[in-house]
Coordinates of C-alpha atoms (C1' of nucleotides) in Angstrom, one line a residue:
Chain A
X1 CA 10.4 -25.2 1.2
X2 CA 8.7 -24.7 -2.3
X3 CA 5.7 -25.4 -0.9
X4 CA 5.7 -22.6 1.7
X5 CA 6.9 -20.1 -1.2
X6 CA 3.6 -20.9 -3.0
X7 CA 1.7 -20.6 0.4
X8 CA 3.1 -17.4 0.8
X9 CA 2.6 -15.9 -2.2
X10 CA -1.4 -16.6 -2.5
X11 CA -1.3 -15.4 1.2
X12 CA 0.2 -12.4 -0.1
X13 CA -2.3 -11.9 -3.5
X14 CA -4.9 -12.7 -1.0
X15 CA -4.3 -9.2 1.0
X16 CA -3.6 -7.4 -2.1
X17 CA -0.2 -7.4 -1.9
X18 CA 2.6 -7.8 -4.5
X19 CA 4.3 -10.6 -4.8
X20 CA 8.4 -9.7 -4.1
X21 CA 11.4 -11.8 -3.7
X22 CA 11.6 -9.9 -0.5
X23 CA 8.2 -10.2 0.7
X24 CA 8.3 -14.1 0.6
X25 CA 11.6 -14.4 1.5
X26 CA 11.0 -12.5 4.8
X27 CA 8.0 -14.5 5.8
X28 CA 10.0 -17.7 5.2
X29 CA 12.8 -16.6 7.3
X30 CA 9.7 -16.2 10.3
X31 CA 7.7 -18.8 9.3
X32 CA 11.3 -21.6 9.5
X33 CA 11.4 -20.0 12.9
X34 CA 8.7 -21.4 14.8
X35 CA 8.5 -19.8 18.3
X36 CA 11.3 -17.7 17.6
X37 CA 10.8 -14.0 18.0
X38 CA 13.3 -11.9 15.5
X39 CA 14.0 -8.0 15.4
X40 CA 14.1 -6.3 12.5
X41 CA 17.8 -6.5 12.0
X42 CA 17.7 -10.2 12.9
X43 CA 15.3 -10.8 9.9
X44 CA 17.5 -8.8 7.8
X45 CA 20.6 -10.9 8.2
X46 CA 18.8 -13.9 7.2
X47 CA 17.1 -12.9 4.6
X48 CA 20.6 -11.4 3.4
X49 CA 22.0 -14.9 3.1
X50 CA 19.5 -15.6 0.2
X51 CA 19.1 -12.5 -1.0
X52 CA 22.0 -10.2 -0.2
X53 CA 20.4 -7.0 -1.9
X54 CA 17.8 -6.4 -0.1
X55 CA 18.2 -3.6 2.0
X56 CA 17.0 -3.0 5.5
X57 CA 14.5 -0.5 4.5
X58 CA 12.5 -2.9 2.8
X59 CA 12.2 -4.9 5.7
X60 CA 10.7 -2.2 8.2
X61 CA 8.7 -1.4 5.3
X62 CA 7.3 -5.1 4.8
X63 CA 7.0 -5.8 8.3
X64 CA 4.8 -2.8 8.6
X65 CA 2.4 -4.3 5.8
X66 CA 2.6 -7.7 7.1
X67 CA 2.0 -6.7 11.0
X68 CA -1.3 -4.2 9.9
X69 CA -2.6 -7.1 7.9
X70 CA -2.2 -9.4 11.1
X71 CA 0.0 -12.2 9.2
X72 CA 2.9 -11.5 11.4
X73 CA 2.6 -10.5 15.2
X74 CA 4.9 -7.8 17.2
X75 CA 6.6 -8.6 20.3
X76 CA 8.1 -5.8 22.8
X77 CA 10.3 -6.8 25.7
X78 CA 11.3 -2.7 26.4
X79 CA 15.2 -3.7 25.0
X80 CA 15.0 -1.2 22.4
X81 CA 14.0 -4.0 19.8
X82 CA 10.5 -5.0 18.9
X83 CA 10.2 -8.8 17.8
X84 CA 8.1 -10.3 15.1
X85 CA 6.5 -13.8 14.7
X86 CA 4.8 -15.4 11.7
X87 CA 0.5 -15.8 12.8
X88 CA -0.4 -19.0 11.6
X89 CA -4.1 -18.8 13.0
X90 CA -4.8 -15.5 10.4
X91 CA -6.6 -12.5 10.9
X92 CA -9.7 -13.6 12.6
X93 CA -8.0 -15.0 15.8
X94 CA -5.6 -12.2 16.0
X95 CA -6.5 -11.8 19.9
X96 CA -6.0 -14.9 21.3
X97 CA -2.1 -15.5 21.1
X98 CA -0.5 -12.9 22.6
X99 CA 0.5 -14.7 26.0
X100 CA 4.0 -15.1 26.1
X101 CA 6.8 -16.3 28.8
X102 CA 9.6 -14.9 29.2
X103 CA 12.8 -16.2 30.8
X104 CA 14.7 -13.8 32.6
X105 CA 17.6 -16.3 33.0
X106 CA 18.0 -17.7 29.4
X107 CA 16.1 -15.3 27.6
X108 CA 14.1 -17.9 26.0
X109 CA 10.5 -17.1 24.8
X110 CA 7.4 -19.7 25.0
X111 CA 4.0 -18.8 24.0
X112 CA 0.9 -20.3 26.5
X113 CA -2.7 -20.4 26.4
X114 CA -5.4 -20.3 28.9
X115 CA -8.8 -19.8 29.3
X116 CA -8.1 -18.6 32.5
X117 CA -7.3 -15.1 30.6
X118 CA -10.8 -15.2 28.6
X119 CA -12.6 -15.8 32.7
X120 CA -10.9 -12.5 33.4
X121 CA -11.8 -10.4 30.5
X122 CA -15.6 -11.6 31.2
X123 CA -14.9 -10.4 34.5
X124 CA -13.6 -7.1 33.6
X125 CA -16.6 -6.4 31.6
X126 CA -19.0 -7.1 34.1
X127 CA -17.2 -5.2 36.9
X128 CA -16.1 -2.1 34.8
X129 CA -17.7 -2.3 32.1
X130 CA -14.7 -2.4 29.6
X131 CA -14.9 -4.5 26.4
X132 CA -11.6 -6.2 25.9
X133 CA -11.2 -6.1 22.4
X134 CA -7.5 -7.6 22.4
X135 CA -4.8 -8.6 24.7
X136 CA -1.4 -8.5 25.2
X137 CA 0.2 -10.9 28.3
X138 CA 3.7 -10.8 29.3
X139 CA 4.7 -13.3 32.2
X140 CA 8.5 -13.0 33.1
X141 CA 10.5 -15.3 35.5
X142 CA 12.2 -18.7 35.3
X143 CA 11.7 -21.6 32.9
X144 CA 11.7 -25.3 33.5
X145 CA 15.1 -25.2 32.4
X146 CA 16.9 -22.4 34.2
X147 CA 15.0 -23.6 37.3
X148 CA 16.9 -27.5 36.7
X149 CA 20.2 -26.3 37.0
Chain B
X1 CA 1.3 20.3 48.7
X2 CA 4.4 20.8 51.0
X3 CA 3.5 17.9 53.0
X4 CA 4.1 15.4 49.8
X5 CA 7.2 17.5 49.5
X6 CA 8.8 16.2 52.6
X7 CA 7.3 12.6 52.2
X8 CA 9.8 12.4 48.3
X9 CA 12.8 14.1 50.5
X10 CA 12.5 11.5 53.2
X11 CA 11.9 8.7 50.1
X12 CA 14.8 10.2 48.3
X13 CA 16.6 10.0 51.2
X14 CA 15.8 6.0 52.7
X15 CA 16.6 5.2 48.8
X16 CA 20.0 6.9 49.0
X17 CA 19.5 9.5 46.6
X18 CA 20.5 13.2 47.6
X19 CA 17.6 15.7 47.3
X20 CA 17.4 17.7 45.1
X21 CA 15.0 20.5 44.1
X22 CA 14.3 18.7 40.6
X23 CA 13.8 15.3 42.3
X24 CA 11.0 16.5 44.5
X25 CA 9.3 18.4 41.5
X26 CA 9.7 15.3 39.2
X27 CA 8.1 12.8 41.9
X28 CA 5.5 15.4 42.9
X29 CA 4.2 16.2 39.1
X30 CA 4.0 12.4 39.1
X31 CA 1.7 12.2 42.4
X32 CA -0.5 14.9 41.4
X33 CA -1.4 13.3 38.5
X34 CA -3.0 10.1 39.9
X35 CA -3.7 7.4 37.2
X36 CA -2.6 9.6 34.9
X37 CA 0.6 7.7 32.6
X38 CA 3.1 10.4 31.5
X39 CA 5.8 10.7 29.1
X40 CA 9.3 11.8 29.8
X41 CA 8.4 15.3 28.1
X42 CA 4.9 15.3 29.6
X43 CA 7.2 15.2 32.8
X44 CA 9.1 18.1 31.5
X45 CA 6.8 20.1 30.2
X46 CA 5.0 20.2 33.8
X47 CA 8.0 20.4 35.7
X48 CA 9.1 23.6 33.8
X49 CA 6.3 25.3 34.7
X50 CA 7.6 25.6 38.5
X51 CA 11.6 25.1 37.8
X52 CA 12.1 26.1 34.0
X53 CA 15.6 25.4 34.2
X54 CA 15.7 22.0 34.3
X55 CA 17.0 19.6 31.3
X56 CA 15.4 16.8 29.8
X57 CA 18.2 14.8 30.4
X58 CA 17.6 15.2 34.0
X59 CA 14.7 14.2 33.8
X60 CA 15.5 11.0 31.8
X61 CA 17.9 9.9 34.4
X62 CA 15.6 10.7 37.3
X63 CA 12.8 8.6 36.0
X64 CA 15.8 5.7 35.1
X65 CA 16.8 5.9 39.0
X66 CA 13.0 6.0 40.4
X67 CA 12.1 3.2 38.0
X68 CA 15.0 0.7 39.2
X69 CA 14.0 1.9 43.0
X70 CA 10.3 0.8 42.0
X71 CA 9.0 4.2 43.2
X72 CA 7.5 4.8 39.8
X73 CA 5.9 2.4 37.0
X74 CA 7.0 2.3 33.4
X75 CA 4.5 1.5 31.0
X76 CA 4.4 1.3 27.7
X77 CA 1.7 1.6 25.1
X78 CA 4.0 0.6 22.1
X79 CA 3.2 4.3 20.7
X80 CA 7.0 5.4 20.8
X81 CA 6.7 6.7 24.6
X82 CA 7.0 5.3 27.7
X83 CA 5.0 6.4 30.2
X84 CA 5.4 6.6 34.0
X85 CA 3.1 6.4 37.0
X86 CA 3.7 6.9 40.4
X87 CA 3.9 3.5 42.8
X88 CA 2.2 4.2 45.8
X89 CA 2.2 1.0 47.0
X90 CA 6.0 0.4 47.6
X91 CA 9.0 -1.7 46.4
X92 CA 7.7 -5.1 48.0
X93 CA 4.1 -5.4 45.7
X94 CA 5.9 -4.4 42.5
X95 CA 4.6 -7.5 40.9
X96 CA 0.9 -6.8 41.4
X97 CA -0.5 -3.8 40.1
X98 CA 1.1 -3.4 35.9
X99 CA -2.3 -4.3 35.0
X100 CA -4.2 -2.0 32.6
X101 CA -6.6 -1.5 30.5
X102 CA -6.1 1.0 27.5
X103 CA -9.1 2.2 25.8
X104 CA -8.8 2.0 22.2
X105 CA -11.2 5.3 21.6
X106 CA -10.8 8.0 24.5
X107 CA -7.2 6.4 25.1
X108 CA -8.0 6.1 28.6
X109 CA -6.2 4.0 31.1
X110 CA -7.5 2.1 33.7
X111 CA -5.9 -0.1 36.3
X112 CA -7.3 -3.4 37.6
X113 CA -6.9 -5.7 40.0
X114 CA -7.6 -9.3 40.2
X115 CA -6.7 -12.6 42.0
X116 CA -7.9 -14.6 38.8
X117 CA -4.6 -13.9 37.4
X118 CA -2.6 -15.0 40.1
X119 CA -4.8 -18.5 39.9
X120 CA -3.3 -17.8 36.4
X121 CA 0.4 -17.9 37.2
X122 CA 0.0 -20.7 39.4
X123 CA -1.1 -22.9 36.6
X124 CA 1.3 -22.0 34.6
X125 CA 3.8 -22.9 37.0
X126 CA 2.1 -26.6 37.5
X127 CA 1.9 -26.9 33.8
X128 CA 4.6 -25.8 31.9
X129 CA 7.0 -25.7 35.1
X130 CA 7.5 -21.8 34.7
X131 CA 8.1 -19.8 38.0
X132 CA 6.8 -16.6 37.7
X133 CA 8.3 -13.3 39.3
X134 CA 6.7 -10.7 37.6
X135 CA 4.2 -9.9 35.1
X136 CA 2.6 -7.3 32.6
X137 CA -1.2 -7.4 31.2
X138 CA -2.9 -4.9 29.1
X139 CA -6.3 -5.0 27.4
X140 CA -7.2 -3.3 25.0
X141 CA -10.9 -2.5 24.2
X142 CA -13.4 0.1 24.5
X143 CA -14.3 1.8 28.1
X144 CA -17.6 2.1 29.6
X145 CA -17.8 5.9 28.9
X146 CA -17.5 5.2 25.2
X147 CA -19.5 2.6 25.0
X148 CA -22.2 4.2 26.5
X149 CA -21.9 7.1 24.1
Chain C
dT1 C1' 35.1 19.8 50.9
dT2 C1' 33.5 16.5 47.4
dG3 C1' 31.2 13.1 45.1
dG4 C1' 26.9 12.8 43.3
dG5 C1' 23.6 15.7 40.4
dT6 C1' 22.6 18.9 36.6
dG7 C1' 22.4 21.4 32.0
dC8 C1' 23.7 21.6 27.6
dA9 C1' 24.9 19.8 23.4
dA10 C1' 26.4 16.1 20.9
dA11 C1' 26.0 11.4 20.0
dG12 C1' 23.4 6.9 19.8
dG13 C1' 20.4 3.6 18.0
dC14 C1' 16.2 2.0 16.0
dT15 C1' 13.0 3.3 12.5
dT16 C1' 11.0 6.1 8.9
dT17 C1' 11.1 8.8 4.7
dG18 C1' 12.4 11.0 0.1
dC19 C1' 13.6 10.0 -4.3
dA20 C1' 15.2 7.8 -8.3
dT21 C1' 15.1 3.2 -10.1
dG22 C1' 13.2 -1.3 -10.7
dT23 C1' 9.4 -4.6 -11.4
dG24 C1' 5.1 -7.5 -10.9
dA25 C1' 0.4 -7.6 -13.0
Chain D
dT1 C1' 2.3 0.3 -19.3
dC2 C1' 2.2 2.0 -14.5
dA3 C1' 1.2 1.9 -9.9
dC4 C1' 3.5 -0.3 -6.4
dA5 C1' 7.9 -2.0 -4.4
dT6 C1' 12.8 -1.4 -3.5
dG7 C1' 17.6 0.5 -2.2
dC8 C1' 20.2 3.9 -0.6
dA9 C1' 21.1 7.6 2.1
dA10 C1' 19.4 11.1 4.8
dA11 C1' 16.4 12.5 8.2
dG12 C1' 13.5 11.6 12.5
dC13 C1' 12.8 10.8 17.0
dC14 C1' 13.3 9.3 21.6
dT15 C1' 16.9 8.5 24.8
dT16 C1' 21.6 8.3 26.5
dT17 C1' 26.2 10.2 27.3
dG18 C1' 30.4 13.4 27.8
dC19 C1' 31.9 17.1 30.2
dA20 C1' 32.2 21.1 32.9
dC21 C1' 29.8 23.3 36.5
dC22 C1' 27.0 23.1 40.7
dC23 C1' 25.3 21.9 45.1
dA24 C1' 23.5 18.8 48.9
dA25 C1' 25.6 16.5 52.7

DNA sequence: TTGGGTGCAAAGGCTTTGCATGTGA
DNA sequence: TCACATGCAAAGCCTTTGCACCCAA
């Protein structure tokens, strides 16, 4: 995806970033990943199959820069690795996509949205008088497909 | 609080855990700190005050045992630490009360309640067919203390 | 008595950092 | 040119594990 590259690297100039190999190459291997939520190590190994120089360093280091920035999002489950995704939305709607499924059975990730959530944070700030600045949802049990078989 | 005492020996004991001396102190350093979310070596610190030789690697595996036995909470802020809290409520409502909110300023946390969120889950399970055992929300924002400063 | 529990130290495993080298602007 | 980015290896840091000793039941 040429196209992508480009996209990248003015997204990239745009935050006052460098433009590196790596640094594109690492948000293509998220962004050709829809949905999918990769560890560090897991972006590694694809990026190595272009790019086999790059070390692992560089990655941590770029997701780091890319996370604080808002272009990618992190994702802990509490297995010792924390996930990344590409943010297609940017920076401005950084809180409204945090909602995630998670199937115990297949392990499979799916990302949801709901006013619902935005009901409760009103509710929260009237009743105790916290302002919900961000959000982070985590909804584990059985998918639609685990529940077929 | 001797009483407490003799409550964790009689929970150690319906969970099939021998007592201990460090169990008790570990479960009662947790109780007397209502609300309050502590780290493994938060744990330690305050349990070496009353029993100084104990090892942080009993501790570790105490809070591993009480956390699959649901009598404490693991939460975690995504600051490098997990933190535990004492479930008072018991193994059957495990699924209702991981909901907090973390105050971004005083780094405060507060636990909520509310049935909007299992309206929530329902409609996730009519709409994307997803059956949901078990959940985890934070929100993140500013408290009313700080905001009235 | 005896199997689970504990303490200590070492090992693990993910992530960060120091430093010399490389490179985009 | 030169400040920023990278690779490599070492170090950090939280947590787990191996093993001999201990103790609750």
């Amino acid at each position: 995806m040429p196209e992508s590259g480009e996209q990248f690297k003015n997204l990239l100039r745009q935050n006052g970033l460098k433009v590196t190999t790596q640094r594109v190459a690492i948000l293509e291997v998220l962004n050709n990943r829809p949905g999918k939520h990769l560890t560090a190590e897991e972006i590694y190994d694809y990026v190595k199959k272009k790019y086999p120089d790059i070390g692992i360093a560089t990655v941590y280091r770029t997701i780091q820069v890319l996370s604080e920035l808002s272009l990618i999002d992190k994702l802990n489950l509490d297995d010792g690795y924390v996930r990344y995704e590409i943010n297609k939305k940017g920076k401005e709607d950084t809180c409204h996509h945090h909602h995630h499924l998670i199937c115990l059975e297949c392990g499979n990730i799916y990302a949801f949205q709901d006013d619902l959530l935005e009901a409760l944070e009103k509710r929260i700030a009237d009743t105790m008088g916290f302002e919900v600045a961000n959000h982070e949802v985590k909804l584990y049990g059985r998918c639609k497909k685990c529940r077929g078989k």
